[in-house]
Coordinates of N, CA, C and O in Angstrom, one line a residue:
M1 N -12.8 8.6 20.4 CA -11.6 7.8 20.8 C -10.5 8.7 21.3 O -9.8 8.4 22.3
A2 N -10.4 9.9 20.7 CA -9.4 10.9 21.1 C -9.7 11.4 22.5 O -8.7 11.5 23.3
S3 N -10.9 11.6 22.8 CA -11.3 12.1 24.2 C -11.0 11.0 25.2 O -10.6 11.3 26.4
L4 N -11.2 9.7 24.9 CA -10.9 8.7 25.8 C -9.4 8.6 26.1 O -9.0 8.4 27.2
R5 N -8.6 8.7 25.0 CA -7.2 8.7 25.1 C -6.7 9.8 26.0 O -5.8 9.7 26.8
R6 N -7.3 11.0 25.7 CA -6.9 12.2 26.5 C -7.2 12.0 28.0 O -6.4 12.3 28.9
A7 N -8.4 11.4 28.3 CA -8.8 11.2 29.7 C -7.9 10.2 30.4 O -7.5 10.3 31.5
L8 N -7.5 9.1 29.6 CA -6.6 8.1 30.2 C -5.2 8.7 30.5 O -4.6 8.4 31.5
L9 N -4.7 9.5 29.5 CA -3.4 10.1 29.7 C -3.4 11.1 30.8 O -2.4 11.2 31.5
S10 N -4.5 11.8 31.1 CA -4.5 12.8 32.1 C -4.7 12.1 33.5 O -4.2 12.6 34.5
T11 N -5.4 11.0 33.6 CA -5.6 10.4 34.9 C -4.6 9.3 35.3 O -4.4 9.0 36.4
A12 N -3.9 8.7 34.3 CA -3.0 7.6 34.6 C -1.9 8.0 35.5 O -1.6 7.3 36.5
P13 N -1.2 9.2 35.3 CA -0.1 9.5 36.2 C -0.6 9.8 37.6 O 0.0 9.4 38.6
R14 N -1.8 10.4 37.7 CA -2.3 10.7 39.1 C -2.7 9.4 39.8 O -2.4 9.2 41.0
L15 N -3.2 8.4 39.1 CA -3.6 7.1 39.7 C -2.4 6.3 40.1 O -2.4 5.7 41.1
L16 N -1.4 6.3 39.2 CA -0.2 5.5 39.5 C 0.6 6.1 40.6 O 1.3 5.4 41.3
S17 N 0.6 7.4 40.8 CA 1.4 8.0 41.9 C 0.7 8.0 43.2 O 1.3 8.3 44.2
S18 N -0.5 7.7 43.3 CA -1.3 7.7 44.5 C -0.9 6.4 45.4 O -0.3 5.5 44.9
N19 N -1.3 6.4 46.6 CA -1.0 5.3 47.6 C -2.0 4.2 47.6 O -2.0 3.4 48.4
R20 N -2.9 4.2 46.6 CA -4.0 3.2 46.6 C -3.4 1.9 46.2 O -2.4 1.7 45.6
T21 N -4.2 0.8 46.6 CA -3.8 -0.5 46.2 C -4.1 -0.7 44.8 O -4.9 0.0 44.1
S22 N -3.6 -1.8 44.2 CA -3.8 -2.0 42.8 C -5.3 -2.4 42.5 O -5.8 -2.1 41.4
A23 N -5.9 -3.0 43.5 CA -7.3 -3.4 43.3 C -8.2 -2.1 43.2 O -9.1 -2.0 42.4
A24 N -7.9 -1.1 44.1 CA -8.6 0.1 44.1 C -8.4 0.9 42.8 O -9.2 1.5 42.2
V25 N -7.1 0.8 42.3 CA -6.8 1.5 41.0 C -7.5 0.9 39.9 O -8.2 1.6 39.0
S26 N -7.5 -0.5 39.8 CA -8.3 -1.1 38.7 C -9.8 -0.9 38.8 O -10.4 -0.7 37.8
D27 N -10.3 -0.8 40.1 CA -11.7 -0.5 40.2 C -12.0 0.9 39.8 O -13.0 1.1 39.1
A28 N -11.2 1.8 40.1 CA -11.4 3.2 39.7 C -11.3 3.4 38.2 O -12.0 4.2 37.6
L29 N -10.4 2.6 37.5 CA -10.3 2.7 36.1 C -11.5 2.0 35.4 O -12.0 2.5 34.4
Q30 N -12.1 1.0 36.0 CA -13.2 0.3 35.3 C -14.5 0.9 35.6 O -15.4 0.8 34.8
R31 N -14.7 1.5 36.7 CA -16.1 1.9 37.1 C -16.7 2.9 36.1 O -17.8 2.6 35.7
P32 N -16.0 4.0 35.7 CA -16.7 4.9 34.8 C -17.0 4.2 33.4 O -18.0 4.5 32.8
V33 N -16.0 3.4 32.9 CA -16.2 2.8 31.6 C -17.3 1.9 31.6 O -18.2 1.9 30.7
L34 N -17.4 1.0 32.6 CA -18.5 0.0 32.7 C -19.8 0.7 32.9 O -20.8 0.3 32.2
G35 N -19.9 1.7 33.7 CA -21.2 2.3 33.9 C -21.7 3.0 32.7 O -22.8 2.9 32.3
S36 N -20.8 3.7 32.0 CA -21.3 4.4 30.8 C -21.6 3.4 29.7 O -22.5 3.6 28.9
F37 N -20.9 2.3 29.6 CA -21.1 1.3 28.6 C -22.5 0.6 28.8 O -23.3 0.5 27.8
S38 N -22.8 0.2 30.0 CA -24.0 -0.5 30.2 C -25.2 0.5 30.1 O -26.3 0.1 29.7
R39 N -25.0 1.8 30.4 CA -26.0 2.7 30.3 C -26.3 3.0 28.8 O -27.5 3.1 28.4
S40 N -25.3 3.0 27.9 CA -25.5 3.3 26.5 C -26.0 2.1 25.8 O -26.8 2.3 24.8
Y41 N -25.6 0.9 26.1 CA -26.0 -0.3 25.4 C -26.9 -1.2 26.1 O -26.8 -2.4 26.0
S42 N -27.8 -0.7 26.9 CA -28.7 -1.5 27.7 C -29.7 -2.1 26.7 O -30.2 -1.5 25.8
S43 N -30.1 -3.4 26.9 CA -31.0 -4.0 26.1 C -32.4 -3.8 26.5 O -33.4 -4.1 25.8
N44 N -32.7 -3.1 27.6 CA -34.0 -2.8 28.1 C -34.5 -1.5 27.4 O -34.1 -0.5 27.8
E45 N -35.3 -1.7 26.4 CA -35.8 -0.5 25.7 C -37.0 0.2 26.3 O -37.4 1.2 25.9
S46 N -37.5 -0.4 27.3 CA -38.7 0.2 27.9 C -38.4 1.4 28.7 O -39.2 2.3 28.9
N47 N -37.1 1.6 29.1 CA -36.7 2.8 29.7 C -36.7 4.0 28.8 O -36.8 5.1 29.2
R48 N -36.5 3.7 27.5 CA -36.5 4.7 26.5 C -37.9 5.1 26.1 O -38.7 4.2 25.6
S49 N -38.3 6.3 26.2 CA -39.6 6.7 25.9 C -39.7 7.3 24.5 O -38.8 7.9 24.1
V50 N -40.7 6.9 23.8 CA -40.9 7.4 22.4 C -41.8 8.6 22.5 O -42.9 8.6 23.1
E51 N -41.4 9.7 22.0 CA -42.2 11.0 22.0 C -43.3 10.9 21.0 O -42.9 10.7 19.8
I52 N -44.5 10.9 21.3 CA -45.6 10.8 20.4 C -46.1 12.2 20.1 O -46.8 12.8 21.0
N53 N -45.8 12.7 18.9 CA -46.3 14.0 18.5 C -46.9 13.9 17.2 O -46.3 13.7 16.1
L54 N -48.3 13.9 17.1 CA -49.0 13.8 15.9 C -49.6 15.1 15.4 O -50.5 15.2 14.6
S55 N -49.0 16.2 15.9 CA -49.5 17.6 15.6 C -49.2 18.0 14.2 O -50.1 18.6 13.5
D56 N -48.0 17.8 13.7 CA -47.8 18.1 12.3 C -47.3 16.9 11.5 O -46.9 15.9 12.0
E57 N -47.3 17.1 10.2 CA -47.0 16.0 9.3 C -45.6 15.5 9.4 O -45.3 14.3 9.3
E58 N -44.6 16.4 9.6 CA -43.2 16.0 9.7 C -42.9 15.1 10.9 O -42.3 14.1 10.8
S59 N -43.4 15.5 12.0 CA -43.2 14.7 13.3 C -44.0 13.4 13.2 O -43.5 12.4 13.6
K60 N -45.1 13.4 12.5 CA -45.9 12.2 12.3 C -45.1 11.2 11.4 O -45.0 10.0 11.7
R61 N -44.6 11.8 10.3 CA -43.8 10.9 9.4 C -42.6 10.3 10.1 O -42.3 9.1 9.9
R62 N -41.9 11.1 10.9 CA -40.7 10.6 11.6 C -41.1 9.5 12.6 O -40.4 8.5 12.7
L63 N -42.1 9.7 13.3 CA -42.6 8.7 14.3 C -43.0 7.4 13.6 O -42.5 6.4 14.0
F64 N -43.7 7.5 12.5 CA -44.1 6.3 11.8 C -42.9 5.6 11.2 O -42.9 4.4 11.3
N65 N -42.0 6.4 10.7 CA -40.8 5.7 10.1 C -40.0 5.0 11.2 O -39.4 3.9 11.0
R66 N -39.9 5.6 12.4 CA -39.1 5.0 13.5 C -39.8 3.8 13.9 O -39.1 2.7 14.1
L67 N -41.1 3.8 14.1 CA -41.8 2.6 14.5 C -41.8 1.5 13.5 O -41.7 0.3 13.8
L68 N -41.9 1.9 12.2 CA -41.9 0.9 11.1 C -40.5 0.2 11.1 O -40.4 -1.0 10.9
Y69 N -39.4 1.0 11.3 CA -38.1 0.5 11.3 C -37.9 -0.5 12.5 O -37.4 -1.6 12.3
R70 N -38.4 -0.1 13.7 CA -38.3 -1.0 14.9 C -39.1 -2.3 14.6 O -38.7 -3.3 15.2
S71 N -40.2 -2.2 13.9 CA -41.0 -3.4 13.7 C -40.4 -4.3 12.6 O -40.6 -5.6 12.6
K72 N -39.6 -3.8 11.7 CA -39.0 -4.6 10.6 C -37.6 -5.0 10.9 O -37.1 -5.9 10.2
Q73 N -36.9 -4.5 11.8 CA -35.5 -4.8 12.1 C -35.3 -5.3 13.5 O -34.5 -4.7 14.3
R74 N -36.0 -6.3 13.9 CA -36.0 -6.8 15.3 C -34.8 -7.8 15.4 O -34.5 -8.2 16.5
G75 N -34.4 -8.4 14.3 CA -33.4 -9.4 14.4 C -33.9 -10.8 14.6 O -33.2 -11.8 14.9
F76 N -35.2 -11.0 14.4 CA -35.9 -12.3 14.5 C -36.8 -12.3 13.2 O -37.8 -11.7 13.1
L77 N -36.3 -13.1 12.2 CA -36.8 -13.0 10.9 C -38.4 -13.1 10.8 O -39.0 -12.4 10.1
E78 N -38.9 -14.1 11.6 CA -40.3 -14.3 11.5 C -41.1 -13.1 12.0 O -42.1 -12.6 11.4
L79 N -40.6 -12.5 13.1 CA -41.2 -11.3 13.6 C -41.0 -10.1 12.7 O -41.9 -9.2 12.5
D80 N -39.8 -10.0 12.1 CA -39.6 -8.9 11.1 C -40.6 -8.9 10.0 O -41.2 -7.9 9.6
L81 N -40.9 -10.1 9.5 CA -41.9 -10.2 8.4 C -43.3 -10.0 8.9 O -44.0 -9.2 8.3
V82 N -43.7 -10.7 9.9 CA -45.1 -10.6 10.4 C -45.4 -9.2 10.9 O -46.4 -8.5 10.5
L83 N -44.6 -8.8 11.9 CA -44.8 -7.5 12.6 C -44.6 -6.3 11.6 O -45.4 -5.4 11.6
G84 N -43.6 -6.4 10.8 CA -43.3 -5.3 9.9 C -44.4 -5.1 8.9 O -44.9 -4.0 8.7
K85 N -45.0 -6.2 8.3 CA -46.1 -6.1 7.4 C -47.3 -5.5 8.1 O -48.0 -4.7 7.5
W86 N -47.6 -6.0 9.3 CA -48.8 -5.6 10.0 C -48.7 -4.1 10.3 O -49.7 -3.3 10.1
V87 N -47.6 -3.7 10.8 CA -47.4 -2.2 11.2 C -47.5 -1.4 9.9 O -48.1 -0.3 9.9
E88 N -46.9 -1.8 8.8 CA -46.9 -1.1 7.6 C -48.4 -0.9 7.1 O -48.7 0.2 6.6
D89 N -49.2 -1.9 7.2 CA -50.6 -1.8 6.8 C -51.5 -1.0 7.7 O -52.4 -0.5 7.3
N90 N -51.1 -0.9 9.0 CA -52.1 -0.4 10.0 C -51.6 0.9 10.7 O -52.5 1.6 11.3
I91 N -50.4 1.3 10.5 CA -49.9 2.4 11.4 C -50.5 3.8 11.0 O -50.8 4.6 11.8
R92 N -50.9 3.9 9.7 CA -51.5 5.2 9.2 C -52.9 5.4 9.8 O -53.3 6.6 9.9
S93 N -53.6 4.4 10.3 CA -54.9 4.5 10.8 C -54.9 4.6 12.3 O -56.0 4.7 12.9
M94 N -53.8 4.6 13.0 CA -53.7 4.6 14.4 C -53.8 6.0 15.0 O -53.2 6.9 14.5
D95 N -54.4 6.1 16.1 CA -54.4 7.3 16.9 C -53.3 7.3 18.0 O -52.5 6.3 18.0
E96 N -53.3 8.2 18.9 CA -52.2 8.3 19.9 C -52.3 7.1 20.8 O -51.2 6.5 21.1
S97 N -53.4 6.6 21.2 CA -53.5 5.4 22.1 C -53.1 4.2 21.4 O -52.4 3.3 21.9
G98 N -53.4 4.1 20.1 CA -52.9 2.9 19.3 C -51.4 2.9 19.1 O -50.8 1.9 19.2
I99 N -50.8 4.1 18.9 CA -49.4 4.2 18.8 C -48.7 3.8 20.1 O -47.7 3.1 20.1
K100 N -49.3 4.2 21.3 CA -48.7 3.8 22.6 C -48.8 2.3 22.8 O -47.9 1.7 23.3
S101 N -49.9 1.7 22.3 CA -50.1 0.3 22.4 C -49.1 -0.4 21.5 O -48.5 -1.5 21.9
L102 N -48.8 0.1 20.3 CA -47.8 -0.4 19.4 C -46.4 -0.4 20.1 O -45.6 -1.3 20.0
V103 N -46.1 0.7 20.7 CA -44.8 0.9 21.3 C -44.6 -0.2 22.4 O -43.5 -0.8 22.6
H104 N -45.7 -0.4 23.2 CA -45.6 -1.5 24.2 C -45.4 -2.9 23.6 O -44.6 -3.7 24.1
V105 N -46.0 -3.1 22.5 CA -45.7 -4.4 21.8 C -44.3 -4.5 21.3 O -43.6 -5.5 21.4
L106 N -43.8 -3.4 20.7 CA -42.4 -3.3 20.2 C -41.4 -3.5 21.3 O -40.3 -3.9 21.1
D107 N -41.8 -3.1 22.6 CA -40.8 -3.3 23.7 C -40.8 -4.7 24.2 O -39.9 -5.0 25.1
L108 N -41.6 -5.6 23.8 CA -41.6 -7.0 24.3 C -40.4 -7.7 23.7 O -39.9 -7.4 22.6
E109 N -39.9 -8.7 24.4 CA -38.8 -9.5 24.0 C -39.3 -10.4 22.8 O -40.4 -11.0 22.8
N110 N -38.4 -10.6 21.8 CA -38.7 -11.4 20.6 C -39.2 -12.8 20.9 O -40.3 -13.2 20.4
P111 N -38.5 -13.7 21.6 CA -39.0 -15.0 21.8 C -40.4 -15.1 22.5 O -41.2 -15.9 22.1
D112 N -40.6 -14.3 23.5 CA -41.8 -14.3 24.2 C -43.0 -13.8 23.2 O -44.0 -14.4 23.2
L113 N -42.7 -12.7 22.5 CA -43.7 -12.2 21.6 C -44.1 -13.2 20.5 O -45.3 -13.4 20.2
W114 N -43.1 -13.9 20.0 CA -43.4 -14.9 19.0 C -44.2 -16.1 19.5 O -45.2 -16.5 18.9
K115 N -43.9 -16.5 20.7 CA -44.7 -17.6 21.3 C -46.1 -17.2 21.6 O -47.0 -18.0 21.5
W116 N -46.2 -15.9 22.1 CA -47.6 -15.5 22.4 C -48.4 -15.2 21.1 O -49.6 -15.5 21.1
L117 N -47.8 -14.7 20.1 CA -48.5 -14.5 18.8 C -48.9 -15.8 18.1 O -50.0 -15.8 17.5
T118 N -48.1 -16.8 18.2 CA -48.4 -18.1 17.6 C -49.2 -19.1 18.5 O -49.3 -20.2 18.2
C119 N -49.6 -18.6 19.7 CA -50.4 -19.3 20.7 C -49.6 -20.5 21.2 O -50.2 -21.5 21.6
Q120 N -48.3 -20.5 21.2 CA -47.5 -21.6 21.9 C -47.6 -21.4 23.4 O -47.5 -22.4 24.1
E121 N -47.7 -20.2 23.9 CA -47.9 -19.9 25.3 C -48.9 -18.8 25.4 O -49.2 -18.0 24.5
Q122 N -49.5 -18.8 26.6 CA -50.5 -17.8 26.9 C -49.8 -16.5 27.4 O -48.9 -16.6 28.2
P123 N -50.1 -15.3 26.8 CA -49.5 -14.1 27.2 C -50.0 -13.6 28.6 O -51.1 -14.0 29.0
P124 N -49.2 -12.8 29.3 CA -49.7 -12.2 30.5 C -50.9 -11.3 30.3 O -51.2 -10.9 29.1
E125 N -51.7 -11.1 31.3 CA -53.0 -10.4 31.1 C -52.8 -9.0 30.6 O -53.6 -8.5 29.8
A126 N -51.7 -8.3 31.0 CA -51.5 -6.9 30.5 C -51.2 -6.9 29.0 O -51.7 -6.0 28.3
V127 N -50.5 -7.9 28.5 CA -50.3 -8.0 27.1 C -51.5 -8.4 26.3 O -51.9 -8.0 25.3
N128 N -52.3 -9.3 26.9 CA -53.5 -9.9 26.3 C -54.6 -8.8 26.2 O -55.5 -9.0 25.4
Q129 N -54.5 -7.7 26.9 CA -55.5 -6.6 26.9 C -55.0 -5.5 25.9 O -55.8 -4.6 25.7
N130 N -53.8 -5.6 25.4 CA -53.3 -4.6 24.4 C -54.0 -4.8 23.1 O -54.0 -5.8 22.5
P131 N -54.7 -3.7 22.6 CA -55.5 -3.9 21.4 C -54.6 -4.2 20.1 O -55.0 -4.9 19.2
V132 N -53.4 -3.6 20.1 CA -52.5 -3.9 19.0 C -52.1 -5.4 19.0 O -52.1 -6.0 18.0
F133 N -51.7 -5.9 20.2 CA -51.3 -7.3 20.3 C -52.5 -8.2 19.9 O -52.3 -9.2 19.2
V134 N -53.7 -7.9 20.3 CA -54.9 -8.7 20.0 C -55.1 -8.7 18.5 O -55.3 -9.8 17.9
A135 N -55.0 -7.6 17.8 CA -55.2 -7.5 16.4 C -54.1 -8.3 15.6 O -54.4 -9.0 14.7
L136 N -52.9 -8.1 16.1 CA -51.8 -8.8 15.5 C -51.9 -10.3 15.7 O -51.6 -11.1 14.7
R137 N -52.2 -10.7 16.9 CA -52.3 -12.2 17.1 C -53.5 -12.8 16.3 O -53.3 -13.9 15.7
E138 N -54.6 -12.0 16.1 CA -55.7 -12.5 15.3 C -55.2 -12.7 13.8 O -55.5 -13.7 13.2
K139 N -54.4 -11.8 13.3 CA -53.9 -11.9 12.0 C -53.0 -13.1 11.8 O -53.0 -13.8 10.9
V140 N -52.1 -13.3 12.8 CA -51.1 -14.4 12.8 C -51.9 -15.7 12.8 O -51.6 -16.7 12.1
V141 N -52.8 -15.8 13.7 CA -53.6 -17.1 13.9 C -54.4 -17.4 12.6 O -54.5 -18.5 12.2
N142 N -55.0 -16.4 12.0 CA -55.7 -16.6 10.7 C -54.8 -17.1 9.7 O -55.2 -18.0 8.9
N143 N -53.6 -16.5 9.6 CA -52.6 -16.9 8.6 C -52.2 -18.4 8.8 O -52.0 -19.2 7.9
L144 N -51.9 -18.7 10.1 CA -51.5 -20.1 10.4 C -52.6 -21.1 10.1 O -52.4 -22.1 9.5
D145 N -53.9 -20.7 10.4 CA -55.0 -21.6 10.1 C -55.2 -21.8 8.6 O -55.5 -22.9 8.2
N146 N -55.0 -20.8 7.8 CA -55.2 -20.8 6.4 C -54.0 -21.4 5.6 O -54.2 -22.0 4.5
H147 N -52.8 -21.4 6.2 CA -51.6 -21.7 5.3 C -50.7 -22.8 5.9 O -49.8 -23.3 5.3
A148 N -50.9 -23.2 7.2 CA -50.0 -24.2 7.8 C -50.7 -25.5 7.9 O -51.9 -25.6 8.2
A149 N -49.9 -26.5 7.5 CA -50.4 -27.9 7.6 C -50.7 -28.3 9.0 O -49.9 -28.0 9.9
P150 N -51.8 -28.9 9.3 CA -52.1 -29.3 10.7 C -51.1 -30.2 11.4 O -50.9 -30.1 12.6
E151 N -50.4 -31.0 10.6 CA -49.4 -31.9 11.2 C -48.2 -31.2 11.7 O -47.5 -31.7 12.6
T152 N -48.0 -30.0 11.2 CA -46.8 -29.2 11.7 C -47.1 -28.3 12.8 O -46.3 -27.6 13.3
R153 N -48.4 -28.2 13.3 CA -48.8 -27.3 14.4 C -48.8 -28.1 15.7 O -49.2 -29.2 15.7
A154 N -48.4 -27.4 16.7 CA -48.5 -28.0 18.0 C -49.6 -27.4 18.8 O -50.0 -26.3 18.6
T155 N -50.1 -28.2 19.8 CA -51.1 -27.6 20.7 C -50.4 -26.6 21.6 O -49.2 -26.7 21.8
T156 N -51.2 -25.8 22.2 CA -50.7 -24.8 23.2 C -49.9 -25.4 24.3 O -50.4 -26.4 24.9
G157 N -48.7 -24.9 24.5 CA -47.8 -25.4 25.5 C -46.9 -26.5 25.1 O -46.0 -26.9 25.8
Q158 N -47.1 -27.0 23.9 CA -46.2 -28.0 23.3 C -45.2 -27.4 22.3 O -45.6 -26.5 21.6
P159 N -44.0 -27.9 22.2 CA -43.1 -27.4 21.2 C -43.6 -27.7 19.8 O -44.3 -28.7 19.5
W160 N -43.2 -26.8 18.8 CA -43.6 -27.0 17.4 C -42.9 -28.2 16.8 O -41.7 -28.5 17.2
V161 N -43.5 -28.8 15.9 CA -42.9 -29.9 15.1 C -42.1 -29.2 14.0 O -42.6 -28.3 13.3
R162 N -40.9 -29.6 13.8 CA -40.1 -29.0 12.7 C -40.8 -29.4 11.4 O -41.2 -30.5 11.1
G163 N -40.9 -28.4 10.5 CA -41.6 -28.6 9.2 C -40.8 -29.3 8.2 O -41.3 -29.6 7.1
W164 N -39.6 -29.6 8.4 CA -38.7 -30.4 7.5 C -37.8 -31.3 8.3 O -37.6 -31.1 9.5
D165 N -37.2 -32.2 7.6 CA -36.3 -33.1 8.3 C -35.2 -33.5 7.3 O -35.5 -34.2 6.3
D166 N -34.0 -33.1 7.6 CA -32.9 -33.4 6.6 C -32.5 -34.9 6.6 O -31.9 -35.3 5.7
F167 N -33.0 -35.7 7.6 CA -32.6 -37.1 7.6 C -33.6 -38.0 6.9 O -33.3 -39.2 6.6
K168 N -34.8 -37.6 6.6 CA -35.8 -38.4 5.9 C -35.5 -38.4 4.5 O -35.6 -37.4 3.8
K169 N -35.1 -39.6 3.9 CA -34.7 -39.7 2.5 C -35.6 -40.7 1.8 O -35.8 -40.5 0.6
G170 N -36.2 -41.7 2.4 CA -36.9 -42.7 1.7 C -38.4 -42.5 1.5 O -39.0 -41.6 2.1
R171 N -39.0 -43.4 0.7 CA -40.4 -43.4 0.5 C -41.2 -43.7 1.7 O -42.4 -43.2 1.9
D172 N -40.7 -44.5 2.6 CA -41.5 -44.9 3.8 C -41.4 -44.0 4.9 O -41.7 -44.3 6.1
S173 N -41.0 -42.7 4.7 CA -40.9 -41.7 5.8 C -42.3 -41.3 6.2 O -43.2 -41.4 5.5
P174 N -42.4 -40.9 7.5 CA -43.7 -40.5 8.0 C -44.2 -39.3 7.2 O -43.4 -38.5 6.6
V175 N -45.5 -39.1 7.2 CA -46.1 -38.0 6.5 C -45.7 -36.6 7.0 O -45.5 -35.7 6.3
T176 N -45.6 -36.5 8.4 CA -45.3 -35.2 8.9 C -43.8 -34.9 8.7 O -43.0 -35.8 8.6
G177 N -43.5 -33.6 8.5 CA -42.2 -33.2 8.1 C -42.1 -33.2 6.6 O -43.1 -33.3 5.9
N178 N -41.0 -32.9 6.0 CA -40.7 -32.8 4.5 C -42.0 -32.4 3.8 O -42.5 -33.2 3.0
Q179 N -42.4 -31.2 3.9 CA -43.7 -30.8 3.3 C -43.4 -30.5 1.8 O -42.5 -29.9 1.4

């Protein structure tokens, strides 16, 4: 914050005393700030490369912890639980190509990844060929088949039926919902 204050104080007199128009001054003031902000806080994580170093135990531990954190802290509760548990169970047995496949899965957007894992939509061919994605989807589909009521499942391409309904109060309510 102090460096920003210093930069503004050093450039403000020079900008105010110049012959530029006010639009040019405001553009000059905003350009560096917006450029650095969007570069620092970009939501596209695929530009960020993960260094995969499995040579020693310390770098392997750091890499596993970083990937485990990314899988458990996505901000999408269902994916946090499903993906985090799967990565926790399987990351120790992965080789370098498996880790790279996991990083590609972790770089996918949450809503798309959830729809693809639960077979609401068909994934693109590149994602469908990822071995980590295939193993994860198999685990999710097996869990859904074993634990989800058929009435609450939708066919591929159709929206899911809500598993509860706050408005159904009486005995004559439909069977689907209020599980």
